[in-house]
Amino acid sequence: DTEVTQTPKHLVMGMTNKKSLKCEQHMGHRAMYWYKQKAKKPPELMFVYSYEKLSINESVPSRFSPECPNSSLLNLHLHALQPEDSALYLCASSQRLAGPYNEQFFGPGTRLTVL
Amino acid sequence: KQEVTQIPAALSVPEGENLVLNCSFTDSAIYNLQWFRQDPGKGLTSLLLIQSSQREQTSGRLNASLDKSSGRSTLYIAASQPGDSATYLCAPDDGGATNKLIFGTGTLLAVQP
């Protein structure tokens, strides 16, 4: 099973709301990723967790707050977002952080609209 | 800094044709290169991963090649079908301690029935 699941599929929120995106994998992977993808652009890396510890933060604004409560679960907490944060948010996982044959598997994404 | 270019940006072919998508990258110090498929508004589906010491990988009608020294990879799709219509993304990693994927801007493929 190479499945990464994400909830919700769609989310509409106002600029003063607080919401969370959830990602789950049961492949025993120890690295998990958040990407942001705007229309007609490639995905941009936001955060990487390895063994539940934050390894990479690509200078993401603090209104995005990641959390990795256990090895299977990754959350992205959202607060005081701007309309330009509207995008497809993708979660991915891989066996480990780096090395050969380290394939990344992606979830279906959450389509976020900020009003 | 790794930079990735994909050519062509868009391609329209009739059903049944064989086709080649091209990817070039600037830094050959990679661990792996992945090819992904993305349908509109959906997530990425991993098609093939080529490890840096490999020359090619095959999966069904797909064959990906890698020439690391020249910074090039190709994705060959045999006997194309309308269901192959999607955006195809090439992503070598940065060869560093975090295997960060660097994505090209993709090739939008339309296969006409």
XYZ file of C-alpha atoms in Angstrom:
228
model
C 0.000 0.000 0.000
C 1.568 3.276 -1.144
C -1.238 5.546 0.010
C -0.986 8.957 1.617
C -4.343 10.344 2.717
C -5.242 13.995 3.272
C -8.262 15.631 4.857
C -10.212 17.672 4.115
C -10.321 17.587 0.300
C -11.538 21.186 0.156
C -11.397 23.992 2.725
C -12.749 27.541 2.588
C -11.725 29.858 5.408
C -11.795 33.504 6.298
C -8.687 35.481 7.143
C -9.449 35.371 10.875
C -10.173 31.640 11.070
C -8.001 28.887 12.499
C -8.078 25.562 10.684
C -5.906 22.481 10.299
C -4.952 20.171 7.447
C -4.275 16.529 8.198
C -2.062 13.967 6.454
C -1.639 10.291 7.262
C 0.481 7.416 5.958
C 0.839 3.823 7.150
C 3.838 2.781 5.073
C 6.288 3.066 7.962
C 7.898 6.099 6.328
C 9.963 8.318 8.641
C 10.096 11.463 6.494
C 7.004 13.569 5.788
C 6.622 16.723 3.728
C 4.283 19.671 3.132
C 4.227 21.321 -0.301
C 2.235 24.269 -1.634
C 1.180 24.364 -5.285
C -0.302 27.376 -7.054
C -2.195 26.973 -10.337
C -0.019 25.975 -13.312
C 3.136 25.958 -11.147
C 5.196 23.078 -9.779
C 4.965 22.194 -6.078
C 7.071 24.262 -3.663
C 8.488 22.631 -0.552
C 7.350 24.153 2.748
C 8.387 21.801 5.588
C 10.103 18.447 6.075
C 9.917 16.230 9.156
C 12.297 13.359 9.840
C 11.590 11.015 12.735
C 8.950 13.494 13.982
C 11.474 16.330 14.164
C 11.355 19.383 11.904
C 14.327 19.173 9.519
C 13.515 21.843 6.941
C 11.482 25.039 7.091
C 11.703 26.807 3.740
C 11.261 30.260 5.295
C 7.507 29.766 5.523
C 5.502 32.545 7.273
C 4.551 31.782 10.874
C 0.844 31.767 9.997
C 1.585 28.196 8.838
C 2.479 25.940 11.768
C 3.386 22.286 11.138
C 3.118 19.503 13.665
C 4.127 15.830 13.567
C 2.473 14.153 16.573
C 3.632 10.641 15.600
C 5.380 8.812 12.779
C 2.156 8.340 10.769
C 0.531 11.726 11.138
C 1.373 15.233 9.920
C -0.719 18.347 10.536
C -0.561 21.859 9.157
C -2.204 24.472 11.377
C -3.420 27.600 9.629
C -4.101 30.974 11.256
C -4.641 34.486 9.913
C -4.063 33.446 6.314
C -4.119 35.811 3.355
C -6.027 35.359 0.077
C -2.695 34.740 -1.684
C -2.299 31.594 0.458
C -5.086 29.983 -1.556
C -3.514 26.949 -3.229
C -3.391 23.152 -3.341
C -1.546 21.844 -0.273
C 0.155 18.513 -0.828
C 1.546 16.089 1.716
C 4.179 13.503 0.837
C 6.188 10.829 2.597
C 9.329 8.775 1.969
C 11.200 6.016 3.760
C 13.857 8.360 5.068
C 15.186 11.867 4.632
C 17.895 11.206 2.062
C 19.720 8.551 0.061
C 19.310 6.366 -3.020
C 15.952 4.806 -3.962
C 14.206 7.259 -1.636
C 10.884 7.597 -3.458
C 8.402 10.267 -2.412
C 4.699 9.403 -2.435
C 2.117 12.169 -2.531
C -1.406 12.507 -1.200
C -4.364 13.870 -3.207
C -4.053 17.343 -1.692
C -6.298 19.833 0.081
C -7.669 22.662 -2.055
C -7.592 25.739 0.213
C -9.480 28.953 -0.523
C -8.937 31.976 1.732
C -11.627 34.646 1.493
C 21.622 25.504 -7.201
C 19.716 22.804 -9.101
C 17.599 24.113 -11.987
C 15.273 21.892 -14.011
C 13.896 22.524 -17.492
C 11.254 20.455 -19.259
C 10.683 20.530 -23.000
C 8.190 20.777 -24.579
C 5.913 22.769 -22.265
C 2.866 21.311 -24.022
C 2.330 18.469 -26.452
C -0.726 17.219 -28.338
C -0.587 13.867 -30.122
C -3.086 11.448 -31.668
C -3.831 8.240 -29.825
C -1.372 5.418 -30.489
C 1.713 7.563 -31.016
C 4.948 6.958 -29.161
C 6.304 10.094 -27.539
C 9.286 11.440 -25.615
C 9.300 14.040 -22.855
C 12.589 15.736 -22.055
C 14.068 16.960 -18.798
C 17.401 18.680 -18.239
C 19.011 19.639 -14.946
C 22.085 21.670 -14.061
C 23.645 19.800 -11.112
C 24.551 16.151 -11.749
C 25.256 15.399 -8.070
C 21.884 13.730 -7.471
C 20.784 10.615 -5.611
C 17.601 10.030 -7.591
C 15.333 11.451 -10.257
C 11.582 10.921 -10.133
C 8.955 11.312 -12.851
C 5.448 12.192 -11.703
C 2.070 12.522 -13.353
C -0.493 15.093 -12.180
C -4.115 15.252 -13.286
C -5.831 18.679 -12.994
C -6.490 19.616 -9.361
C -5.123 16.300 -8.080
C -2.039 15.102 -6.255
C 1.137 13.750 -7.836
C 1.424 10.111 -8.843
C 4.944 8.707 -8.829
C 5.605 6.986 -12.158
C 9.255 6.001 -11.995
C 12.307 6.617 -9.832
C 15.773 6.291 -11.353
C 18.674 6.055 -8.942
C 21.774 7.973 -10.043
C 23.793 4.851 -10.926
C 21.009 3.486 -13.172
C 20.603 4.229 -16.886
C 16.910 3.426 -17.238
C 13.765 2.157 -15.555
C 10.667 0.634 -17.108
C 7.096 0.331 -15.915
C 4.536 -0.964 -18.389
C 4.386 1.426 -21.375
C 6.732 3.899 -19.646
C 10.500 3.960 -19.915
C 12.662 6.593 -18.256
C 16.336 7.078 -19.033
C 18.980 9.012 -17.160
C 22.273 10.459 -18.377
C 23.582 11.968 -15.182
C 26.825 13.315 -16.628
C 24.992 15.417 -19.216
C 22.135 16.317 -16.870
C 19.360 14.779 -18.959
C 16.447 12.433 -18.488
C 13.746 11.351 -20.912
C 10.352 9.753 -20.356
C 9.215 7.555 -23.238
C 5.530 6.700 -23.459
C 4.650 3.912 -25.875
C 1.312 3.600 -27.677
C -0.210 6.665 -26.025
C -3.846 6.596 -24.859
C -6.315 9.404 -24.012
C -5.993 8.367 -20.354
C -2.327 9.419 -20.493
C -3.429 13.060 -20.794
C -1.970 14.896 -17.774
C 0.942 17.087 -16.720
C 4.234 15.222 -16.382
C 6.786 16.531 -13.882
C 10.456 15.687 -13.674
C 12.124 16.038 -10.257
C 15.780 15.333 -9.573
C 16.847 15.816 -5.991
C 19.533 18.244 -4.851
C 21.928 15.463 -3.833
C 22.235 16.927 -0.381
C 21.510 15.677 3.109
C 17.778 16.150 2.662
C 17.074 14.729 -0.834
C 15.033 17.836 -1.609
C 13.138 17.399 -4.886
C 13.556 20.180 -7.437
C 10.610 20.213 -9.835
C 10.547 21.245 -13.455
C 7.586 23.274 -14.738
C 6.145 20.212 -16.421
C 4.936 19.063 -19.825
C 1.178 19.217 -20.414
C 0.261 16.220 -22.570
C -2.999 15.861 -24.467
C -3.660 12.591 -26.297
C -6.456 12.974 -28.828
C -8.797 9.996 -29.420
